[in-house]
Short mmCIF file of C-alpha atoms and ligand atoms in Angstrom, two decimals:
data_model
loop_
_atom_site.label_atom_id
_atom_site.label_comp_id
_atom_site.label_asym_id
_atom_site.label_seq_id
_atom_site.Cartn_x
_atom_site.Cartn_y
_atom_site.Cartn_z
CA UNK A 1 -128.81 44.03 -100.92
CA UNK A 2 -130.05 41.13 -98.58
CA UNK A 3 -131.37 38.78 -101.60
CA UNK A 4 -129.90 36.00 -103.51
CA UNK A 5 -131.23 37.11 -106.58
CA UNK A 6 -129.67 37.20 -110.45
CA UNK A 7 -127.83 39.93 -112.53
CA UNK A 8 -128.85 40.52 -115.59
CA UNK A 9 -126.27 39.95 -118.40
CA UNK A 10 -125.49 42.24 -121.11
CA UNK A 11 -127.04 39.81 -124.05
CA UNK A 12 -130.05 39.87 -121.62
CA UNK A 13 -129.96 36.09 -119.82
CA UNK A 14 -129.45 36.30 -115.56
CA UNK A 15 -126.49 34.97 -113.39
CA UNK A 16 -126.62 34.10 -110.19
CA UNK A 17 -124.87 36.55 -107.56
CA UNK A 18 -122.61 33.48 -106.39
CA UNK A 19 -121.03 30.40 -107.79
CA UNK A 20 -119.22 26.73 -106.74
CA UNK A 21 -116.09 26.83 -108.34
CA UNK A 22 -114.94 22.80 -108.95
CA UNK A 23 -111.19 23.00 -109.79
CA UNK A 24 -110.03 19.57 -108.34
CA UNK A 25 -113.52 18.13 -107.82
CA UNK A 26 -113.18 14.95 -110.36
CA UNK A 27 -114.30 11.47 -111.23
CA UNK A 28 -116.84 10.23 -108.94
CA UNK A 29 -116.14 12.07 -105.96
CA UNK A 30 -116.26 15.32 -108.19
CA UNK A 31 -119.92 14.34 -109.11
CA UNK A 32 -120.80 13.64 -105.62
CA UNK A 33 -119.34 17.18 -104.71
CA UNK A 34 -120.89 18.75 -107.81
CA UNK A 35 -124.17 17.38 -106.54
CA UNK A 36 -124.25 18.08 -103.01
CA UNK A 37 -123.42 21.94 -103.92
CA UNK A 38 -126.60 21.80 -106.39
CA UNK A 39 -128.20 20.33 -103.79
CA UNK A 40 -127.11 23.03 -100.88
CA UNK A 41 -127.98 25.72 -103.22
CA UNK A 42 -125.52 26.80 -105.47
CA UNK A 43 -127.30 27.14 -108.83
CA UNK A 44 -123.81 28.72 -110.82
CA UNK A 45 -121.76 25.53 -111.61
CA UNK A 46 -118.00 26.63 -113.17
CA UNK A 47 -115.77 24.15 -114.60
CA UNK A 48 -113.59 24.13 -117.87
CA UNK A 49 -112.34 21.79 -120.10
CA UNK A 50 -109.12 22.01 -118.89
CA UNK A 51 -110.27 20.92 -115.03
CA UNK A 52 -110.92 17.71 -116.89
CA UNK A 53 -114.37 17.46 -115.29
CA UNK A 54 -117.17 18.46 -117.38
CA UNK A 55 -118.07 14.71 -117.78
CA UNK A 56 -118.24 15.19 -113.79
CA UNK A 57 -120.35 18.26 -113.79
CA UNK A 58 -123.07 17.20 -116.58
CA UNK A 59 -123.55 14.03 -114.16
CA UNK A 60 -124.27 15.93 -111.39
CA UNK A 61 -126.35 18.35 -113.08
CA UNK A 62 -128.69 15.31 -114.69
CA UNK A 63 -128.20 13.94 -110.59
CA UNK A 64 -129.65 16.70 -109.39
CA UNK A 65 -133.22 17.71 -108.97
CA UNK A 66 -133.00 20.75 -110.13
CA UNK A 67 -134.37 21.44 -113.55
CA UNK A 68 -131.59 22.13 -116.03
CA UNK A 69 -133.17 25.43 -116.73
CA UNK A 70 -132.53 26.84 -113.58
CA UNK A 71 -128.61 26.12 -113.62
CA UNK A 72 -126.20 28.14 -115.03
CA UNK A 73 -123.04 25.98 -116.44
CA UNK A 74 -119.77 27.41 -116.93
CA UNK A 75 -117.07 25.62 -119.17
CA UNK A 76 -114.38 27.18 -120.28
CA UNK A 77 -111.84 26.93 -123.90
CA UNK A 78 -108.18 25.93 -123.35
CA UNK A 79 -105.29 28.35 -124.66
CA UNK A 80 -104.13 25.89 -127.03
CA UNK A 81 -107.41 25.61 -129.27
CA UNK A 82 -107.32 29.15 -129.73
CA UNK A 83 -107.71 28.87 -133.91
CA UNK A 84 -111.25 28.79 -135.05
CA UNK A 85 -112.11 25.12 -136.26
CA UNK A 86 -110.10 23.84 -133.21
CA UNK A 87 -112.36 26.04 -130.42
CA UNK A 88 -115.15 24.99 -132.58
CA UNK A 89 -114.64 21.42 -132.26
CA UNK A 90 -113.42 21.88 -128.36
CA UNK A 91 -117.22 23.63 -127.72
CA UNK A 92 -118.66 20.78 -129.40
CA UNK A 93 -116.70 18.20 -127.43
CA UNK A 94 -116.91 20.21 -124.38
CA UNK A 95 -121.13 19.03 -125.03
CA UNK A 96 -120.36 15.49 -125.67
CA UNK A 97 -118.38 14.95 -122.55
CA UNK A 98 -120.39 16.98 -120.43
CA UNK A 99 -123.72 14.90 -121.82
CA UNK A 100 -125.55 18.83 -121.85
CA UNK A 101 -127.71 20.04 -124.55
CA UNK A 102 -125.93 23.46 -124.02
CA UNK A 103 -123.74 25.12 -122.02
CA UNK A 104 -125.06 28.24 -120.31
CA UNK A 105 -121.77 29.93 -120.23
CA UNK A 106 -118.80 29.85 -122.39
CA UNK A 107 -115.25 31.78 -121.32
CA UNK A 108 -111.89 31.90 -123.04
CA UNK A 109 -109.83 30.18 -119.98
CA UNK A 110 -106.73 32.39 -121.01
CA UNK A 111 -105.72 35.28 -123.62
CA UNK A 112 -102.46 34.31 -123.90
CA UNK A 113 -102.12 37.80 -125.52
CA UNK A 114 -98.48 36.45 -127.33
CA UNK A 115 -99.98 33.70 -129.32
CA UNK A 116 -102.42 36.45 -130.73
CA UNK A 117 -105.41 34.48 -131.67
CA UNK A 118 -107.65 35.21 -129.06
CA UNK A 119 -109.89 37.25 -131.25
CA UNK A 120 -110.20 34.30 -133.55
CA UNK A 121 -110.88 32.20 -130.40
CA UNK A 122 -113.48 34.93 -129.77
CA UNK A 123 -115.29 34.62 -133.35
CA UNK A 124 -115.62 30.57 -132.77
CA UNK A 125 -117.56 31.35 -129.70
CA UNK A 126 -119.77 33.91 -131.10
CA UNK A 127 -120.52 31.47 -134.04
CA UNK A 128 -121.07 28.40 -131.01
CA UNK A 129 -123.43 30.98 -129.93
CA UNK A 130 -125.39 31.47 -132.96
CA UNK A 131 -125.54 27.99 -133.31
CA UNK A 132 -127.10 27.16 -130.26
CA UNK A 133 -124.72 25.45 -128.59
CA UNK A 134 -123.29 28.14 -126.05
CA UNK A 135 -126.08 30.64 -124.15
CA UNK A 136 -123.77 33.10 -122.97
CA UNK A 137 -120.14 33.83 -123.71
CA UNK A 138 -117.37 35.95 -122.26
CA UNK A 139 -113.63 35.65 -121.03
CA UNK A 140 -111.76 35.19 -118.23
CA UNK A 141 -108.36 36.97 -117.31
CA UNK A 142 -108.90 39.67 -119.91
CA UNK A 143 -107.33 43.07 -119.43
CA UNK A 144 -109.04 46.30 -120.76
CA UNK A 145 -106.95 46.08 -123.79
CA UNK A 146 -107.69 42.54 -124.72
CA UNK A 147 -111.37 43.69 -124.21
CA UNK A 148 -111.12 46.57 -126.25
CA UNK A 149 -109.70 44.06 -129.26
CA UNK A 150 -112.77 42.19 -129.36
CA UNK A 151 -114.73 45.01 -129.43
CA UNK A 152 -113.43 46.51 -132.05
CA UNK A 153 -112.95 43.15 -134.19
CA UNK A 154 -116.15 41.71 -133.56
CA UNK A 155 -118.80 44.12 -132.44
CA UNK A 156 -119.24 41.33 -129.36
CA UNK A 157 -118.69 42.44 -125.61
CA UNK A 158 -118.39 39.22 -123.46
CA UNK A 159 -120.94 39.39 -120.79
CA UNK A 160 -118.60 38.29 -118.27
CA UNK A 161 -114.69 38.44 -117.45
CA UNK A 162 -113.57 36.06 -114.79
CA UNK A 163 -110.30 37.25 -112.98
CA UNK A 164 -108.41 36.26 -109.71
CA UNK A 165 -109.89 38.39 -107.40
CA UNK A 166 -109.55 38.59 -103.33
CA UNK A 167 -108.66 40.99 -100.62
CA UNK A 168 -104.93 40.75 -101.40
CA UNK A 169 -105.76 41.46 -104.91
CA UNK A 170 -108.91 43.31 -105.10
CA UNK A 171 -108.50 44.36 -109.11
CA UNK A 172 -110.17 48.13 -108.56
CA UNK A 173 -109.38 49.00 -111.95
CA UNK A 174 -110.24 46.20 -113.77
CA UNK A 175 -113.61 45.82 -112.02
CA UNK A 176 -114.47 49.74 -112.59
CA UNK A 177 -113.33 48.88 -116.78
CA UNK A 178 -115.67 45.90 -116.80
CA UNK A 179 -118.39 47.66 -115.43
CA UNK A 180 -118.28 50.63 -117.71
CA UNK A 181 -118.96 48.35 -120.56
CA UNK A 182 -121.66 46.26 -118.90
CA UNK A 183 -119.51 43.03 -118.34
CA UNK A 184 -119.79 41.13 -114.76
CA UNK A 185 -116.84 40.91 -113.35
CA UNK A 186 -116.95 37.03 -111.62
CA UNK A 187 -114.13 36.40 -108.72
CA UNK A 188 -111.46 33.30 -109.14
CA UNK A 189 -109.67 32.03 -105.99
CA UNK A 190 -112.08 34.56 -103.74
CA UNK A 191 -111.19 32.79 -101.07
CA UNK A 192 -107.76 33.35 -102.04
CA UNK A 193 -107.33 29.41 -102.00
CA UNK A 194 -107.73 29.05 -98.43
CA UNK A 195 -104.47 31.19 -97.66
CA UNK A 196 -103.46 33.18 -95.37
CA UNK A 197 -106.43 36.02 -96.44
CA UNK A 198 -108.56 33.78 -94.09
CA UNK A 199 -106.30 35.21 -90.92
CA UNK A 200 -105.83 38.15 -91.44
CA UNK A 201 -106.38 40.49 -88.61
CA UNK A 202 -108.51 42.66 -90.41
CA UNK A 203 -110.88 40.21 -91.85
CA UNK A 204 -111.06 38.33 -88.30
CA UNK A 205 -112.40 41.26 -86.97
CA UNK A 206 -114.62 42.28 -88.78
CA UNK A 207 -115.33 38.36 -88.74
CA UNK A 208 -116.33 38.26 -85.36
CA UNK A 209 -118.22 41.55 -85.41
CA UNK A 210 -120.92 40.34 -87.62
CA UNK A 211 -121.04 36.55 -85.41
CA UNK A 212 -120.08 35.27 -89.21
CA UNK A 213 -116.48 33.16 -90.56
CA UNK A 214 -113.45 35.17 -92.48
CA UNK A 215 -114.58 33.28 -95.49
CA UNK A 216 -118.21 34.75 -94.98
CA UNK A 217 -117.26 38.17 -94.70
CA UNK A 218 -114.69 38.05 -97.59
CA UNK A 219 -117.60 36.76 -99.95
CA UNK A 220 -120.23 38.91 -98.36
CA UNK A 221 -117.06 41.64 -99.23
CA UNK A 222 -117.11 40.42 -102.92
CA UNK A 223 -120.54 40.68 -103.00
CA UNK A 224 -120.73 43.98 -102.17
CA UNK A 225 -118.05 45.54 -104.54
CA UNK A 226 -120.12 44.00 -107.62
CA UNK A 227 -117.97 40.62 -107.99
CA UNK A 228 -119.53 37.45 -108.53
CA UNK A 229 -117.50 34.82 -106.16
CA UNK A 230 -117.42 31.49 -107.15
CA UNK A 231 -115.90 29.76 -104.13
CA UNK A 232 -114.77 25.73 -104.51
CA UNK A 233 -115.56 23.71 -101.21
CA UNK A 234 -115.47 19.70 -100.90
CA UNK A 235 -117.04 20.02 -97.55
CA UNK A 236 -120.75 20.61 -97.37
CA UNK A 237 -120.43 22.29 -94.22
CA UNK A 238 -118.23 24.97 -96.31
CA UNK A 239 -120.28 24.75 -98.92
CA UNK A 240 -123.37 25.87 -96.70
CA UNK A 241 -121.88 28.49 -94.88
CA UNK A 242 -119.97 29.88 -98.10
CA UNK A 243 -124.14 30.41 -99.33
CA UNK A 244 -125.24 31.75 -96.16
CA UNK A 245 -123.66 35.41 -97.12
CA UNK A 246 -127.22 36.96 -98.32
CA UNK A 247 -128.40 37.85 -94.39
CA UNK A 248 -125.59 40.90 -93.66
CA UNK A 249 -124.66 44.07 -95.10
CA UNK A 250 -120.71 45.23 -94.01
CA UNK A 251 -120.61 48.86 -93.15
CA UNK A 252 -118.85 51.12 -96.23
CA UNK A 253 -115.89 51.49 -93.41
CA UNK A 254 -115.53 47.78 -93.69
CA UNK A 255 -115.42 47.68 -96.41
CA UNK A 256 -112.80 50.42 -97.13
CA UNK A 257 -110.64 48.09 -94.56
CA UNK A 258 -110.95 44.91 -96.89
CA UNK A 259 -109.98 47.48 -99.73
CA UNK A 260 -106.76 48.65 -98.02
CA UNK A 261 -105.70 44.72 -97.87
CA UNK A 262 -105.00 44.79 -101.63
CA UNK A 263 -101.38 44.77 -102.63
CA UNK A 264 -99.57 45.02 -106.40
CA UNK A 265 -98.00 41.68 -105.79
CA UNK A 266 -100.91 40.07 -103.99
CA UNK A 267 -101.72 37.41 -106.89
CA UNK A 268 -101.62 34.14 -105.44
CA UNK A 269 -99.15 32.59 -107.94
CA UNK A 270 -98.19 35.85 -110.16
CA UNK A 271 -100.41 34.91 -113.04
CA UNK A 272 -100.31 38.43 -114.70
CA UNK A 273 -102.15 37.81 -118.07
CA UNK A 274 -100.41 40.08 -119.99
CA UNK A 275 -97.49 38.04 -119.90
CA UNK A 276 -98.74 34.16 -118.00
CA UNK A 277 -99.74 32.06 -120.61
CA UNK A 278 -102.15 29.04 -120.26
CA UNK A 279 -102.91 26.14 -122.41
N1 NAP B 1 -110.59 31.28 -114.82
C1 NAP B 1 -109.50 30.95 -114.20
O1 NAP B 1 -108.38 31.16 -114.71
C2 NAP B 1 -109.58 30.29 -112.85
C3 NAP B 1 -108.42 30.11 -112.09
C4 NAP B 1 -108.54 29.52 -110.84
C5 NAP B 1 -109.79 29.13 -110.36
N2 NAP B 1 -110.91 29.29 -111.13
C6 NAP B 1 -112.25 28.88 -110.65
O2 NAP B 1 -112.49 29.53 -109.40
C7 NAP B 1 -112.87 28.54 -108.44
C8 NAP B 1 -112.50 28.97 -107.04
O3 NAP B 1 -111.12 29.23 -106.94
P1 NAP B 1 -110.09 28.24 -106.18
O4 NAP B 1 -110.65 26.86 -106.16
O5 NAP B 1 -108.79 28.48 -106.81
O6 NAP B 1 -109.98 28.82 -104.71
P2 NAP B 1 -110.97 29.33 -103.56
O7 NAP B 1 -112.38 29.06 -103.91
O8 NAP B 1 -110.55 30.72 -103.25
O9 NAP B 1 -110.51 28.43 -102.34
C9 NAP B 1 -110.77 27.06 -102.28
C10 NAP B 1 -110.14 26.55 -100.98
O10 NAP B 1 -110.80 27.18 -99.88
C11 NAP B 1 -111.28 26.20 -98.98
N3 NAP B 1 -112.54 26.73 -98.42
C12 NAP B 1 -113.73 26.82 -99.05
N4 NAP B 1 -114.64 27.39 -98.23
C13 NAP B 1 -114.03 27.64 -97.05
C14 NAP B 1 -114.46 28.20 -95.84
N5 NAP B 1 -115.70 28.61 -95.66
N6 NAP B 1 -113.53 28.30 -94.82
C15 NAP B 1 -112.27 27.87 -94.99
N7 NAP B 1 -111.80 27.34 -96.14
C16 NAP B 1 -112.68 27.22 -97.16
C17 NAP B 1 -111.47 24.96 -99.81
O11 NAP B 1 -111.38 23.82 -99.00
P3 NAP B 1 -112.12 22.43 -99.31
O12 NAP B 1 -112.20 22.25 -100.78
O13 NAP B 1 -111.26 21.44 -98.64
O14 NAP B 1 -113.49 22.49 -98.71
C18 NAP B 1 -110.31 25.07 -100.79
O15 NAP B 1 -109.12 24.60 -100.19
C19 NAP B 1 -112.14 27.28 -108.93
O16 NAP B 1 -112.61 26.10 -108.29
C20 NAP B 1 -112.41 27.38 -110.40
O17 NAP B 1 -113.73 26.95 -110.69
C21 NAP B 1 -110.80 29.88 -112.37
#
């Protein structure tokens, strides 16, 4: 697998095989960011409502060169407009601050499975769908049985589930549940927020094997298990090399190694969805 390509989604659009994640990246620094990343490559732009930078993101997008066709743009719906006329309107105002036409993807940020209204969170964005204003939507920080509740509710699979996923916490089951249903399973934090995933011994080594950076080989590693990593970097240097993952293959032994690095307790801040609640 040596090309940049697209997936196909499950309602039949494409994603791109990586991502620029812009948590932080705001005001006009963000849109500078935002653009340079366009620029540099990165056609998968994820932000949310609640990063408080979609006005940021739709600038660089009409910045850009790049025709709006060939971006995908992720925003995502807050826990606490979880009833239906609310994540309507939020869908709608996500467009109006982001100055788009549409959005090209469209996640639940949270299912904050104790407030219970995720399914009806689900419905509004099937119905934003219908009525043009969303292209694709899915979920992020789902578990199987949260999955399985929209299934059954709403006849709609989301086409994507977006989860915290990096050698420390490398989400095996999840990943194999998503893909038995079709859904893309897209990587938060790959990079483990810059922590201490980047020294590892393991990683290093394999680092300096393939003449490429611990942050290349865990996205290259991401890659190659199915995930779609969506890496954030305010440096274009980062930003450049964090693209330049499409011209290596690791070994299936290295890969096994990166798998052994996962660990129960290896989320970065213990956000466990089936109890962590986000609004
Ligand atoms: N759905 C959710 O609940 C959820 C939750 C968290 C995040 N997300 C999304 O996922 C995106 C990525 O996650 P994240 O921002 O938490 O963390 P991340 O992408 O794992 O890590 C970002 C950090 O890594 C640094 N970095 C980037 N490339 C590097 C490289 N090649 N070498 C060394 N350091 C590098 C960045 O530095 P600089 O910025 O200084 O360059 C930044 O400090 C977010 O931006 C957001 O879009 C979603």
């Amino acid at each position: 697998m040596l090309n940049h390509g697209d997936y196909n989604l499950l309602d039949g659009f494409q994603i791109p095989k990586i991502g620029f994640g812009t948590y932080k990246l705001n005001g006009y620094a963000g849109i500078r960011t935002i653009e340079q990343a366009i620029n540099t490559g990165y056609r998968l732009i994820d932000g949310a409502y609640n990063y408080g930078n979609e006005g940021a993101v739709g600038q660089a997008v009409r910045n850009s060169s790049v025709p709006r066709d060939q971006l995908t743009v992720t925003s995502k719906l807050p826990g606490r407009f979880h009833q239906y006329q609310k994540a309507i309107e939020v869908v709608q105002e996500s467009l109006l601050r982001s100055g788009l036409d549409y959005l090209d993807l469209y996640l639940i940020h949270w299912p904050n499975p104790k407030k219970d209204l995720y399914v009806e969170a689900w419905q509004a964005l099937i119905d934003s769908q219908r009525f043009g204003l969303v292209r694709s939507i899915g979920v992020c920080n789902f578990l199987p049985e949260h999955i399985e509740r929209l299934e059954k509710e709403t006849g709609v699979l989301p086409v994507v589930n977006q989860i915290e996923l990096h050698p420390f916490f490398n989400q095996k089951t999840q990943r194999e549940y998503d893909a038995s249903k079709g859904i893309l399973t897209q990587a938060w934090s790959p990079l483990g927020r810059a922590s201490a995933v980047l020294t590892n011994d393991i990683v290093t080594t394999i680092a300096k094997k393939y003449h490429k950076s611990p942050a290349q080989v865990i996205l290259r590693w991401e890659i190659q298990i199915g995930a779609i990593p969506i890496p954030k970097a305010s440096h274009i240097s980062r930003q450049k090399q964090n693209l330049d993952v499409f011209d290596f293959d690791l070994s299936n032994d290295d890969i096994a190694e990166i798998n052994s690095l996962t660990k129960p307790d290896g989320r970065n801040s213990n956000q466990d969805p089936a109890v962590y609640e986000e609004f």
